[in-house]
Short mmCIF file of C-alpha atoms and ligand atoms in Angstrom, two decimals:
data_model
loop_
_atom_site.label_atom_id
_atom_site.label_comp_id
_atom_site.label_asym_id
_atom_site.label_seq_id
_atom_site.Cartn_x
_atom_site.Cartn_y
_atom_site.Cartn_z
CA MET A 722 27.11 27.80 -7.39
CA ILE A 723 29.80 28.83 -4.95
CA GLU A 724 30.76 26.01 -2.60
CA THR A 725 30.77 27.28 0.95
CA THR A 726 32.41 25.48 3.77
CA VAL A 727 33.88 26.27 7.15
CA GLU A 728 37.49 25.39 7.91
CA LEU A 729 39.88 25.53 10.84
CA GLN A 730 41.02 29.07 9.99
CA HIS A 731 37.44 30.40 10.14
CA ILE A 732 36.91 28.70 13.48
CA ARG A 733 40.13 30.17 14.89
CA ALA A 734 39.01 33.63 13.70
CA ALA A 735 35.63 33.05 15.39
CA ARG A 736 37.38 32.23 18.63
CA GLU A 737 39.22 35.57 18.58
CA ARG A 738 35.97 37.40 17.84
CA ILE A 739 33.97 35.84 20.68
CA ALA A 740 36.73 35.85 23.31
CA GLY A 741 35.36 37.33 26.52
CA LYS A 742 31.75 36.84 25.36
CA VAL A 743 31.51 33.06 25.91
CA GLU A 744 32.91 30.73 28.55
CA ARG A 745 35.60 28.15 27.91
CA THR A 746 33.69 25.25 29.50
CA PRO A 747 35.33 22.51 31.58
CA ILE A 748 35.83 18.91 30.53
CA VAL A 749 35.73 16.15 33.15
CA LEU A 750 36.39 12.40 33.24
CA SER A 751 33.24 10.36 33.94
CA GLN A 752 34.30 7.48 36.15
CA SER A 753 31.03 5.61 35.81
CA LEU A 754 30.91 5.83 32.00
CA SER A 755 34.65 5.04 31.73
CA ASP A 756 34.10 1.91 33.84
CA ARG A 757 31.25 0.80 31.57
CA ALA A 758 33.06 1.57 28.31
CA GLY A 759 36.45 0.25 29.39
CA ARG A 760 37.95 3.47 27.95
CA PRO A 761 38.30 6.99 29.31
CA VAL A 762 35.01 8.84 28.71
CA TYR A 763 35.06 12.63 29.11
CA LEU A 764 32.11 14.99 29.44
CA LYS A 765 32.41 18.43 27.85
CA LEU A 766 30.23 20.45 30.21
CA GLU A 767 28.91 22.87 27.61
CA HIS A 768 25.54 23.04 29.39
CA HIS A 769 27.41 25.30 31.84
CA GLN A 770 27.80 27.83 28.98
CA THR A 771 26.16 31.25 29.49
CA THR A 772 22.46 30.95 28.40
CA GLY A 773 22.63 27.21 29.16
CA ALA A 774 23.68 25.93 25.73
CA PHE A 775 26.49 26.12 23.16
CA LYS A 776 24.34 28.26 20.84
CA LEU A 777 25.87 31.43 22.33
CA ARG A 778 29.11 30.63 20.48
CA GLY A 779 27.54 30.84 17.01
CA ALA A 780 25.18 33.68 17.88
CA SER A 781 27.97 35.83 19.36
CA ASN A 782 30.18 35.22 16.35
CA ALA A 783 27.44 36.01 13.83
CA ILE A 784 26.45 39.22 15.62
CA ALA A 785 30.06 40.34 15.93
CA ALA A 786 30.48 39.84 12.18
CA LEU A 787 27.56 42.15 11.24
CA SER A 788 28.24 45.51 9.59
CA ALA A 789 27.21 48.71 11.40
CA GLU A 790 24.33 49.10 8.95
CA GLU A 791 23.10 45.54 9.62
CA LYS A 792 23.28 46.11 13.37
CA LEU A 793 20.93 49.07 12.98
CA ARG A 794 18.40 46.91 11.10
CA GLY A 795 18.25 44.26 13.85
CA VAL A 796 18.25 40.46 13.64
CA VAL A 797 15.59 37.76 13.32
CA ALA A 798 15.65 33.98 13.66
CA ALA A 799 13.51 30.88 13.99
CA SER A 800 14.45 28.76 16.98
CA THR A 801 13.55 25.71 19.06
CA GLY A 802 14.50 27.93 22.01
CA ASN A 803 18.21 27.85 22.67
CA HIS A 804 19.33 29.71 19.54
CA GLY A 805 16.70 32.37 20.24
CA ARG A 806 17.92 32.77 23.78
CA ALA A 807 21.54 33.00 22.67
CA LEU A 808 20.74 35.50 19.93
CA ALA A 809 18.63 37.60 22.30
CA HIS A 810 21.49 37.60 24.82
CA ALA A 811 24.17 38.52 22.27
CA ALA A 812 21.94 41.17 20.66
CA LYS A 813 21.12 42.76 24.01
CA LEU A 814 24.83 43.11 24.84
CA GLU A 815 25.31 45.04 21.58
CA GLY A 816 22.09 47.05 21.89
CA ILE A 817 20.62 45.41 18.76
CA ARG A 818 16.94 44.60 18.20
CA ALA A 819 16.20 40.82 18.11
CA VAL A 820 12.98 39.13 16.94
CA ILE A 821 12.66 35.40 17.70
CA CYS A 822 10.05 33.28 15.88
CA MET A 823 9.07 29.98 17.49
CA SER A 824 6.45 27.27 17.10
CA ARG A 825 4.02 26.11 19.78
CA LEU A 826 6.30 23.10 20.43
CA VAL A 827 8.84 25.31 22.21
CA PRO A 828 8.65 24.70 26.00
CA GLU A 829 7.46 27.50 28.28
CA ASN A 830 10.72 27.66 30.28
CA LYS A 831 12.60 28.52 27.08
CA LEU A 832 10.07 31.22 26.13
CA ASP A 833 10.36 32.82 29.58
CA ALA A 834 14.12 33.04 29.36
CA ILE A 835 13.93 34.77 25.97
CA ARG A 836 11.26 37.18 27.20
CA ARG A 837 13.52 38.19 30.08
CA LEU A 838 16.19 39.23 27.55
CA ASP A 839 13.77 41.81 26.06
CA ALA A 840 13.56 40.09 22.67
CA ASP A 841 10.47 40.47 20.55
CA ILE A 842 8.78 37.02 20.42
CA ARG A 843 6.45 35.63 17.73
CA ILE A 844 4.73 32.27 18.25
CA VAL A 845 3.59 30.79 14.93
CA GLY A 846 2.29 27.36 13.97
CA ASN A 847 3.39 23.90 15.02
CA SER A 848 6.79 23.49 13.42
CA GLN A 849 10.11 25.17 12.73
CA ASP A 850 9.01 25.49 9.11
CA ASP A 851 5.98 27.56 10.18
CA ALA A 852 8.23 29.76 12.33
CA GLN A 853 10.60 30.19 9.39
CA GLN A 854 7.78 31.59 7.22
CA GLU A 855 7.30 34.39 9.73
CA VAL A 856 11.07 35.02 9.64
CA ASP A 857 10.97 35.31 5.84
CA ARG A 858 8.08 37.77 6.11
CA LEU A 859 9.96 39.95 8.63
CA VAL A 860 13.07 39.99 6.45
CA ALA A 861 10.98 41.12 3.46
CA ASP A 862 8.70 43.58 5.28
CA GLU A 863 10.90 45.05 8.01
CA GLY A 864 14.42 44.57 6.62
CA LEU A 865 15.66 42.53 9.58
CA VAL A 866 18.84 40.47 9.08
CA MET A 867 18.24 36.72 9.36
CA LEU A 868 20.69 34.79 11.53
CA PRO A 869 19.49 31.20 11.23
CA PRO A 870 20.13 28.59 13.95
CA PHE A 871 22.59 26.46 11.96
CA ASP A 872 22.89 26.97 8.19
CA HIS A 873 25.20 30.00 8.18
CA PRO A 874 29.02 30.11 8.01
CA ASP A 875 29.45 32.43 11.02
CA ILE A 876 27.12 30.26 13.13
CA VAL A 877 28.95 27.06 12.16
CA ALA A 878 32.36 28.66 12.79
CA GLY A 879 31.21 29.84 16.22
CA GLN A 880 29.93 26.37 17.20
CA GLY A 881 33.25 24.98 15.93
CA THR A 882 35.10 26.78 18.73
CA LEU A 883 33.75 24.01 20.97
CA GLY A 884 35.75 21.52 18.88
CA LEU A 885 38.96 23.54 19.32
CA GLU A 886 38.54 23.42 23.10
CA ILE A 887 37.87 19.67 23.06
CA MET A 888 41.06 18.91 21.14
CA GLU A 889 43.08 21.14 23.47
CA GLN A 890 41.55 19.52 26.55
CA VAL A 891 41.75 15.89 25.30
CA PRO A 892 44.41 15.87 22.53
CA ASP A 893 44.27 12.06 22.21
CA ALA A 894 40.47 11.88 21.75
CA ALA A 895 39.61 8.94 19.48
CA SER A 896 35.90 9.77 19.18
CA VAL A 897 33.70 12.77 19.79
CA LEU A 898 29.91 12.26 20.14
CA VAL A 899 27.90 15.30 19.06
CA PRO A 900 24.14 15.94 19.43
CA LEU A 901 22.79 16.44 15.89
CA SER A 902 19.82 18.37 14.56
CA GLY A 903 20.38 20.96 11.83
CA GLY A 904 24.06 20.13 12.01
CA GLY A 905 25.59 23.50 12.89
CA LEU A 906 27.21 22.05 15.99
CA ALA A 907 28.27 18.79 14.32
CA ALA A 908 29.63 20.53 11.21
CA GLY A 909 31.61 23.09 13.22
CA VAL A 910 32.95 20.59 15.74
CA ALA A 911 33.87 18.10 13.01
CA ALA A 912 35.69 20.78 10.99
CA ALA A 913 37.70 21.79 14.07
CA VAL A 914 38.37 18.26 15.33
CA LYS A 915 39.36 16.83 11.94
CA GLY A 916 41.36 19.95 11.13
CA MET A 917 43.46 19.35 14.25
CA SER A 918 43.32 15.53 14.36
CA PRO A 919 42.22 13.90 11.09
CA GLY A 920 42.00 10.42 12.63
CA THR A 921 39.52 11.35 15.36
CA LYS A 922 36.01 10.07 14.66
CA VAL A 923 33.03 12.41 14.97
CA ILE A 924 29.65 10.74 15.46
CA GLY A 925 26.29 12.55 15.34
CA ILE A 926 23.47 11.50 17.69
CA SER A 927 19.80 12.33 16.99
CA MET A 928 16.44 11.20 18.29
CA ALA A 929 14.64 8.63 16.15
CA ARG A 930 11.47 10.78 16.21
CA GLY A 931 12.02 13.21 13.35
CA ALA A 932 15.74 12.87 12.56
CA ALA A 933 15.90 15.19 9.56
CA MET A 934 19.68 15.12 8.99
CA LYS A 935 19.85 11.32 9.14
CA ALA A 936 16.94 10.99 6.67
CA SER A 937 18.63 13.53 4.39
CA LEU A 938 22.02 11.80 4.51
CA ASP A 939 20.31 8.49 3.66
CA ALA A 940 18.47 10.15 0.75
CA ARG A 941 21.67 11.97 -0.35
CA ARG A 942 19.78 15.28 -0.45
CA PRO A 943 17.90 17.43 2.09
CA VAL A 944 14.45 15.93 2.73
CA GLN A 945 11.59 16.95 4.95
CA VAL A 946 10.49 14.81 7.88
CA GLU A 947 7.49 15.29 10.13
CA GLU A 948 8.36 17.20 13.30
CA LEU A 949 7.20 15.26 16.37
CA PRO A 950 7.29 15.99 20.10
CA THR A 951 10.42 14.48 21.67
CA LEU A 952 12.29 14.63 24.96
CA ALA A 953 15.16 16.08 22.88
CA ASP A 954 13.08 19.14 21.90
CA SER A 955 16.18 21.14 20.93
CA LEU A 956 16.86 18.56 18.20
CA GLY A 957 13.49 19.12 16.50
CA GLY A 958 13.02 20.71 13.08
CA GLY A 959 14.17 20.16 9.51
CA ILE A 960 17.50 21.01 7.90
CA GLY A 961 15.92 23.20 5.18
CA LEU A 962 15.28 21.86 1.67
CA ASP A 963 17.58 24.62 0.40
CA ASN A 964 20.34 23.77 2.90
CA ARG A 965 23.56 25.45 1.76
CA LEU A 966 26.19 24.38 4.22
CA THR A 967 25.53 21.92 7.03
CA PHE A 968 24.16 19.04 4.92
CA ALA A 969 27.30 18.85 2.79
CA MET A 970 29.59 19.31 5.79
CA CYS A 971 27.84 16.57 7.80
CA ARG A 972 27.90 14.29 4.74
CA ASP A 973 31.62 14.86 4.23
CA LEU A 974 32.83 15.00 7.84
CA LEU A 975 30.69 12.77 10.08
CA ASP A 976 31.81 9.16 10.49
CA ASP A 977 28.39 7.92 11.57
CA VAL A 978 24.94 9.03 12.76
CA VAL A 979 23.15 7.12 15.52
CA LEU A 980 19.43 7.40 16.44
CA LEU A 981 17.97 7.06 19.93
CA ALA A 982 14.51 6.04 21.14
CA GLU A 983 12.81 8.25 23.70
CA ASP A 984 13.49 5.90 26.62
CA GLU A 985 17.20 5.93 25.72
CA ILE A 986 17.21 9.73 25.86
CA ALA A 987 15.45 9.57 29.23
CA ALA A 988 18.11 7.13 30.48
CA GLY A 989 20.78 9.66 29.47
CA ILE A 990 19.07 12.46 31.41
CA ARG A 991 18.70 10.18 34.45
CA HIS A 992 22.31 9.00 34.34
CA ALA A 993 23.58 12.59 34.05
CA TYR A 994 21.65 13.46 37.19
CA GLU A 995 22.18 10.35 39.32
CA GLU A 996 25.77 9.53 38.44
CA GLU A 997 27.31 12.78 37.20
CA ARG A 998 25.22 15.20 39.30
CA GLU A 999 24.48 17.25 36.18
CA ILE A 1000 21.11 18.59 34.99
CA VAL A 1001 20.93 18.32 31.22
CA GLU A 1002 18.10 18.63 28.72
CA GLY A 1003 17.18 15.76 26.38
CA ALA A 1004 19.32 17.04 23.49
CA GLY A 1005 22.29 17.34 25.83
CA ALA A 1006 21.90 13.79 27.10
CA VAL A 1007 21.95 11.90 23.80
CA GLY A 1008 25.68 11.14 23.95
CA ILE A 1009 25.31 9.50 27.35
CA GLY A 1010 22.13 7.76 26.13
CA ALA A 1011 23.96 6.36 23.09
CA LEU A 1012 26.80 4.97 25.21
CA LEU A 1013 24.42 3.44 27.76
CA ALA A 1014 22.37 1.86 24.95
CA GLY A 1015 25.52 0.35 23.45
CA LYS A 1016 24.80 2.15 20.16
CA VAL A 1017 28.35 3.44 19.65
CA LYS A 1018 31.51 1.37 19.87
CA VAL A 1019 34.33 3.34 21.37
CA SER A 1020 37.91 2.44 20.57
CA GLY A 1021 39.80 4.96 22.70
CA PRO A 1022 39.37 8.15 24.72
CA THR A 1023 35.86 9.39 23.99
CA VAL A 1024 34.34 12.84 24.48
CA LEU A 1025 30.59 13.42 24.90
CA ILE A 1026 29.24 16.94 24.47
CA LEU A 1027 26.57 17.84 27.04
CA SER A 1028 25.14 20.58 24.83
CA GLY A 1029 22.45 22.21 26.98
CA LYS A 1030 20.61 22.28 30.29
CA ASN A 1031 17.43 24.18 29.49
CA ILE A 1032 14.91 21.52 30.45
CA ASP A 1033 11.58 22.18 32.14
CA MET A 1034 12.29 21.19 35.74
CA SER A 1035 8.96 19.47 36.37
CA LEU A 1036 9.64 17.28 33.32
CA HIS A 1037 13.16 16.65 34.64
CA ARG A 1038 11.75 15.54 37.99
CA ARG A 1039 9.35 13.12 36.32
CA ILE A 1040 12.17 11.66 34.23
CA VAL A 1041 14.60 11.14 37.11
CA CYS A 1042 11.78 9.56 39.13
CA GLY A 1043 11.28 7.09 36.28
CA GLU A 1044 7.80 8.41 35.39
CA ILE A 1045 8.26 8.96 31.64
CA ILE A 1046 5.06 9.90 29.90
CA ALA A 1047 3.97 6.87 27.86
CA GLU A 1048 3.27 8.58 24.52
CA ARG A 1049 6.71 10.16 24.58
CA ALA A 1050 8.54 6.91 25.22
CA ALA A 1051 8.64 5.64 21.64
C1 PLP B 963 20.53 23.38 18.90
C2 PLP B 963 20.91 22.33 19.84
C3 PLP B 963 21.48 21.11 19.40
C4 PLP B 963 21.63 20.76 17.94
O1 PLP B 963 22.43 21.67 17.22
P1 PLP B 963 22.40 21.74 15.63
O2 PLP B 963 23.43 22.72 15.28
O3 PLP B 963 21.02 22.19 15.22
O4 PLP B 963 22.66 20.36 15.12
C5 PLP B 963 21.89 20.20 20.35
N1 PLP B 963 21.74 20.43 21.68
C6 PLP B 963 21.19 21.58 22.14
C7 PLP B 963 21.05 21.76 23.60
C8 PLP B 963 20.77 22.56 21.25
O5 PLP B 963 20.23 23.69 21.72
#
């Protein structure tokens, strides 16, 4: 078997490829979180990225790397919403056909945004695994090119460009807290951060309800976990039992993985809104939630990635008003 990995040079090449297609997002000092932590805490405002999440970095890089023949065939992916939206956006810019397969767990606001980008949408089953089966069928039957949400070198390298920006913006960062699901973001960011600053710690944050990467790291091999509804809906889904890239990279590069209860995620969303004046979705709020819950010890300048903002606004209102739905607050 050929060992694949993504290194600093691939991430630098990705940055050249996607220049002009994605925003370099700002980083700001959070006074309130710095006061609590007793250390400077910075927020990487990646939820201000075009399409509302970092996924545009990987999607733009993967599409730019396609051959002319592959571009003619079109692309297909399973998604919890944000990858689909990013892929649809990047494909539309290039005039490429995009088919996005999603489960019924994907929120309506995310579906609407993808529809508006003229992508072809398929809703199948109740999990990412069900959506993936439809992807496999379309690859076999219609010859579409699969660009998965995380387990692909061009996707990981694209997400890694976020890590390059962080180390340029906060060169003395001691820790970087990264939302973690399939691990494309964490693997790419960790490869960039550790490539530039080997001593900087990179910590993954997942929700306790269905944390597939954490369960897999504990088992020392990819394992399946049940997918459950969570406020961090963008962190749902497995890592793939045949994971080729992100499992090994997360195993080798992450210093720790921390899990959050639903009320801790809600507290992160609320703090972002009340104190930072930022609207973030559950997955984007887990870094703040982890700090507020005292689940990570910070030893120096710390960067939290606010990874996305695509939350249903009526849900957001109920969370900031303190009305969290009981069955979701595990
Ligand atoms: C996809 C996503 C994540 C998790 O990224 P992975 O590469 O799957 O670990 C985190 N936050 C948001 C907003 C996302 O859309």
